[in-house]
PDB file of C-alpha atoms in Angstrom:
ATOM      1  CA  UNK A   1     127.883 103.937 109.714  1.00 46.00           C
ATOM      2  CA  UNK A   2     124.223 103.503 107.973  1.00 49.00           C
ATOM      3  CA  UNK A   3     125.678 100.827 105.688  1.00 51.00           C
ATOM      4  CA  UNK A   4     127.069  99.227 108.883  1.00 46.00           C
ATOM      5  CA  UNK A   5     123.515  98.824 110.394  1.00 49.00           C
ATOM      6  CA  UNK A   6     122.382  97.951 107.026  1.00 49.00           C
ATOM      7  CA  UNK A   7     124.439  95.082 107.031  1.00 47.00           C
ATOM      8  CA  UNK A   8     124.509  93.519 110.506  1.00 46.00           C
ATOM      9  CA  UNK A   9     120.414  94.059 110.985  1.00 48.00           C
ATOM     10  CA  UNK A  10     120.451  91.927 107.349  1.00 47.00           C
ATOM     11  CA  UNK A  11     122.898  89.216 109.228  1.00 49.00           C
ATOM     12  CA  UNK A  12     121.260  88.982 112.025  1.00 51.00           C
ATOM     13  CA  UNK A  13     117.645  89.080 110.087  1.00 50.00           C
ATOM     14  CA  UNK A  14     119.018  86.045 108.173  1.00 50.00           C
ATOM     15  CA  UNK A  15     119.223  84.279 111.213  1.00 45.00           C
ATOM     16  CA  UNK A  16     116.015  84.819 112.320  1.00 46.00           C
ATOM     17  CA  UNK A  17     115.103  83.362 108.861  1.00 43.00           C
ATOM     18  CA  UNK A  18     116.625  80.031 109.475  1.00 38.00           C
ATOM     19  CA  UNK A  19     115.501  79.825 113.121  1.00 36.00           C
ATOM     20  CA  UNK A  20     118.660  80.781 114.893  1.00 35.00           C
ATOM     21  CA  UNK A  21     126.958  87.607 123.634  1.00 34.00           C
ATOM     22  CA  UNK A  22     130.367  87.890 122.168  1.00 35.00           C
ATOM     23  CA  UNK A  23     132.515  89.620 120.266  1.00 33.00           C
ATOM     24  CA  UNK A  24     135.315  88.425 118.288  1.00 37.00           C
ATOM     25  CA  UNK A  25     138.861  89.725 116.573  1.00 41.00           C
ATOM     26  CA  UNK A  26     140.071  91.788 119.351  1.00 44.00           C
ATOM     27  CA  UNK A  27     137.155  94.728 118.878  1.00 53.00           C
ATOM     28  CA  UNK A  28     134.655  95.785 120.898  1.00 57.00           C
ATOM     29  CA  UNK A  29     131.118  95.711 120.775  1.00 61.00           C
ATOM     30  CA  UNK A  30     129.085  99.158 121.900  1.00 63.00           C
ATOM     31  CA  UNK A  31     125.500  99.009 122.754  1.00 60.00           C
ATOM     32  CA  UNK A  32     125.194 100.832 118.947  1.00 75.00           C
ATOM     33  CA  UNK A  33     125.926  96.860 117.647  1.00 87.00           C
ATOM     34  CA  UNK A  34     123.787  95.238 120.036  1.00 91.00           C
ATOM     35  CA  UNK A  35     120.775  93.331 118.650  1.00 91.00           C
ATOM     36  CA  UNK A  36     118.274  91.723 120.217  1.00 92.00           C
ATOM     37  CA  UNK A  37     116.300  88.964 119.156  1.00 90.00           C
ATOM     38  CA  UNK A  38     112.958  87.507 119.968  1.00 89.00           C
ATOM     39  CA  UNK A  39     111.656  83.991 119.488  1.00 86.00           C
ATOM     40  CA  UNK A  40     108.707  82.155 120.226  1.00 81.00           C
ATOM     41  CA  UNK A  41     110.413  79.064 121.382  1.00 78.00           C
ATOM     42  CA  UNK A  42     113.653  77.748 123.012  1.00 75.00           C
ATOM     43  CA  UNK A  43     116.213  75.699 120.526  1.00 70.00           C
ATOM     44  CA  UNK A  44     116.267  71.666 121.418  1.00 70.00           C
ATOM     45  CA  UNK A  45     118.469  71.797 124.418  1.00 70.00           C
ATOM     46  CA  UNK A  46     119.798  68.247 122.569  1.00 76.00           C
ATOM     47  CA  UNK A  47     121.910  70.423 120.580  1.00 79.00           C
ATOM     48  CA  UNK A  48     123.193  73.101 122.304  1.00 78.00           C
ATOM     49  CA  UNK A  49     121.169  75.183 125.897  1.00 79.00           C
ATOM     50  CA  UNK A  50     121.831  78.858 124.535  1.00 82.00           C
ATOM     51  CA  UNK A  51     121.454  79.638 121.290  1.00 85.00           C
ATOM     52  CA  UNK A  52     124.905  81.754 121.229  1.00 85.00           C
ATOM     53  CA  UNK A  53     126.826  78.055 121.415  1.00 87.00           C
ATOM     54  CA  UNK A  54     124.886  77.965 118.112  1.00 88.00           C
ATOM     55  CA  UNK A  55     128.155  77.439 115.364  1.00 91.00           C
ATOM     56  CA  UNK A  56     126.218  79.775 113.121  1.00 90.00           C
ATOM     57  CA  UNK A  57     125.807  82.571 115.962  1.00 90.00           C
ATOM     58  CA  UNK A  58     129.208  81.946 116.847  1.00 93.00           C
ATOM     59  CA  UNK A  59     130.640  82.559 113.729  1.00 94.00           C
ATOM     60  CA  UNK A  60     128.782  85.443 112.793  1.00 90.00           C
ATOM     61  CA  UNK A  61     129.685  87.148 116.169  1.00 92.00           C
ATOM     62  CA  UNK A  62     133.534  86.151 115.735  1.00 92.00           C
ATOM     63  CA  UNK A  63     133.547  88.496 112.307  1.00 92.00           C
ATOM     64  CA  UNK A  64     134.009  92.189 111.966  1.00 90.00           C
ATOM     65  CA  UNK A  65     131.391  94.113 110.018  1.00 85.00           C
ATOM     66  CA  UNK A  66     131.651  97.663 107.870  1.00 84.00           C
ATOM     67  CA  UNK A  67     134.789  99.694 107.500  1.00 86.00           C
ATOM     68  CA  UNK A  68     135.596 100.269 110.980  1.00 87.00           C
ATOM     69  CA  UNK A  69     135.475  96.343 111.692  1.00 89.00           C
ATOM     70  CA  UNK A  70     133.131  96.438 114.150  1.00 90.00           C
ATOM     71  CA  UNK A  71     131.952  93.032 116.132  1.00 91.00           C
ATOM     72  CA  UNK A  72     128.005  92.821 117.121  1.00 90.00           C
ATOM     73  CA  UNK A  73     126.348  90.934 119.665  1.00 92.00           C
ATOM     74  CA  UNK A  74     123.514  89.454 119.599  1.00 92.00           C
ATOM     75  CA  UNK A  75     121.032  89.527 122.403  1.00 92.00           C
ATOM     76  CA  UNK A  76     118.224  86.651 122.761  1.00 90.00           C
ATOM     77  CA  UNK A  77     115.044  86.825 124.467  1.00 89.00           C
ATOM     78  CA  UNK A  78     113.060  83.470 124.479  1.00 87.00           C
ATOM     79  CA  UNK A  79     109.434  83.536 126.789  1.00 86.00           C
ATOM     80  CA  UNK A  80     109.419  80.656 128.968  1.00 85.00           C
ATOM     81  CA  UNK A  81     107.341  77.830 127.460  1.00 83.00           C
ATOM     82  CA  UNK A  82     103.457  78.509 127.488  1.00 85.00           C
ATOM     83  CA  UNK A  83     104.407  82.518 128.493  1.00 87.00           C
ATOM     84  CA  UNK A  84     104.746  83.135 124.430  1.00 85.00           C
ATOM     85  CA  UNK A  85     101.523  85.326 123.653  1.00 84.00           C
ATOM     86  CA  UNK A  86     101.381  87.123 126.894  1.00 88.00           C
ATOM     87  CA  UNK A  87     105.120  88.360 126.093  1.00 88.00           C
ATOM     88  CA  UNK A  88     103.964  89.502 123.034  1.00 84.00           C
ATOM     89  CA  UNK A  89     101.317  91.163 123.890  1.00 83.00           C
ATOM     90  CA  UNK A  90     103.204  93.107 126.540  1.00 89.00           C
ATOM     91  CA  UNK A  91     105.911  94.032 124.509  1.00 85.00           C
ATOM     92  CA  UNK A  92     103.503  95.601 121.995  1.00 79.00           C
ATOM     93  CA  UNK A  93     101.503  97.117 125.346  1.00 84.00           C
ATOM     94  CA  UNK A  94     104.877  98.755 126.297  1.00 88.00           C
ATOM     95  CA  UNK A  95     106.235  99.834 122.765  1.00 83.00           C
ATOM     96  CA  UNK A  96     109.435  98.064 124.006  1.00 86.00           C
ATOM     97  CA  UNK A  97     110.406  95.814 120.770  1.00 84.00           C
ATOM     98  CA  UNK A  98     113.512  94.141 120.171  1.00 89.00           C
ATOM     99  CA  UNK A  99     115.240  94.577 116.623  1.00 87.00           C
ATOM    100  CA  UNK A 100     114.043  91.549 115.505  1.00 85.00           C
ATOM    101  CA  UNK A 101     111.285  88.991 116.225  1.00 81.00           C
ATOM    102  CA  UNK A 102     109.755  86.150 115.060  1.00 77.00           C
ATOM    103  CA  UNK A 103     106.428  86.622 113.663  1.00 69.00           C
ATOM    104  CA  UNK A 104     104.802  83.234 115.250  1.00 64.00           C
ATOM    105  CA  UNK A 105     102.390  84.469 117.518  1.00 65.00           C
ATOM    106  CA  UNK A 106     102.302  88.171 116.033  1.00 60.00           C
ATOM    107  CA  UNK A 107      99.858  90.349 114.617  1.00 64.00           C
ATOM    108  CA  UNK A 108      99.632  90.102 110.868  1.00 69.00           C
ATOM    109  CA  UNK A 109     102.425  91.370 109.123  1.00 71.00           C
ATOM    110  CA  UNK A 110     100.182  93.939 106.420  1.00 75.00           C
ATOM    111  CA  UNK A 111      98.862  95.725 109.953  1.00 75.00           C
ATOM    112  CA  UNK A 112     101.973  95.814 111.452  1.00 75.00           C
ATOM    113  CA  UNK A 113     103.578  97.585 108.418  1.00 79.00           C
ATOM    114  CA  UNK A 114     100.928  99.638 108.698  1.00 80.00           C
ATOM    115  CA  UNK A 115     101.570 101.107 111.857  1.00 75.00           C
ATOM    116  CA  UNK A 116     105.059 101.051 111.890  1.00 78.00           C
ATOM    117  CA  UNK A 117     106.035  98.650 114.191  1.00 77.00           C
ATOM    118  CA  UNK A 118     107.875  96.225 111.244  1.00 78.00           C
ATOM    119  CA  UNK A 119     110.020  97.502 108.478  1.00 80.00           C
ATOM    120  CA  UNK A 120     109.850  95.719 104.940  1.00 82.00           C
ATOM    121  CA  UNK A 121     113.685  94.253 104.873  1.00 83.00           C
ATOM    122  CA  UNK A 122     112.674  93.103 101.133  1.00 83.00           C
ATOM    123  CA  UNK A 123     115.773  95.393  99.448  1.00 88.00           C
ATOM    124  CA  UNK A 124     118.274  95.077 102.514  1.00 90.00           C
ATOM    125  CA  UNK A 125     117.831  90.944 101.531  1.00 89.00           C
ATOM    126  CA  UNK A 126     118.208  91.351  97.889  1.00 90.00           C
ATOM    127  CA  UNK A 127     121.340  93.866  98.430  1.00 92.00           C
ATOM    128  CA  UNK A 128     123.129  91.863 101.412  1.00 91.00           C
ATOM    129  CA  UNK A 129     121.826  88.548 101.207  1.00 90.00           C
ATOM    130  CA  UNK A 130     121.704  87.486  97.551  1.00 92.00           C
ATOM    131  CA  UNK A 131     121.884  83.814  97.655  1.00 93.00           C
ATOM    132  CA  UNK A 132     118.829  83.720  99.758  1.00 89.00           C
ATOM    133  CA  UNK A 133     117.163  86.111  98.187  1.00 90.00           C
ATOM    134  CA  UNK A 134     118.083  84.117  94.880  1.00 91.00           C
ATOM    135  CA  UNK A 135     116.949  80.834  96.726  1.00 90.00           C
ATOM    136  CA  UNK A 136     113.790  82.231  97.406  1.00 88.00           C
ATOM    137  CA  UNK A 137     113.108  83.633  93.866  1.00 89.00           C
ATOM    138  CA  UNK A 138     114.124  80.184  92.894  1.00 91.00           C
ATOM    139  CA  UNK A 139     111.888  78.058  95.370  1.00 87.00           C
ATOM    140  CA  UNK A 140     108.253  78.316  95.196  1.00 84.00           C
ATOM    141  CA  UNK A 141     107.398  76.292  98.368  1.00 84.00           C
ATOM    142  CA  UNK A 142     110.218  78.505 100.085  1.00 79.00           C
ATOM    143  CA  UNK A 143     109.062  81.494  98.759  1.00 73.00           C
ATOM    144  CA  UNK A 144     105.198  80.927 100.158  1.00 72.00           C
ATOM    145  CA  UNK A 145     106.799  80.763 103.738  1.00 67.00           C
ATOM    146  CA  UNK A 146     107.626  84.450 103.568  1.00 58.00           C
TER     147      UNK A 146
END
């Protein structure tokens, strides 16, 4: 079941990466394969209003994951426009952090390794997510983004 975490927390962390409630196959999703997501800013409603009628959120959440071929769902939390700092700052008031989160209007990411409230993803990437990690190894100008 670790690998299983492993592996969707490194799916849905690659989504964060690129800026991105279901479940799929017949299986159900427990509250154990819920993630939740925060972003700094809503997607362009010109595309889509939600960002689970995203194709690449869809698709994620219609496959099963580790050997029990479990779904996940993803949960997002977006502040309301011009809301984005005091959000953050509350949720680090209240300890009460989703799984993942964009680091846009965060602290800097050395301090908040330091205390704990980030984990360094570096080897779930390489292990899970080789062609990005490969991409970014390859790319310079990518590479100075993370």
């Amino acid at each position: 079941m670790k690998g299983f975490k492993k592996w969707a927390l490194a799916a849905a962390a690659g989504l964060t990466a690129l800026f991105l409630t279901g479940c799929g196959g017949g299986n159900s999703v427990s509250a154990e394969h819920t993630y939740s997501i925060w972003l700094y800013s809503a997607q362009d409603a010109s595309f889509y209003t939600d960002y689970v009628e995203n194709p690449t959120v869809q698709y994620l959440l219609s496959k099963t994951w580790g050997e029990n071929e479990d779904t996940i769902a993803l949960e997002f939390q977006v502040p309301p426009a011009g809301s984005q700092q005091n959000n953050y700052e509350t949720m680090i008031a209240t300890g009460d952090f989703p799984t993942l989160m964009q680091n846009s209007v965060a602290d800097a990411p050395p301090r908040m390794l330091e205390s704990e409230m980030i984990l360094d993803i570096t080897e779930l990437v390489e292990q899970y997510m080789p062609n990005y990690y490969n991409l970014l190894q390859t790319n310079e100008a990518l590479r100075a983004c993370h």
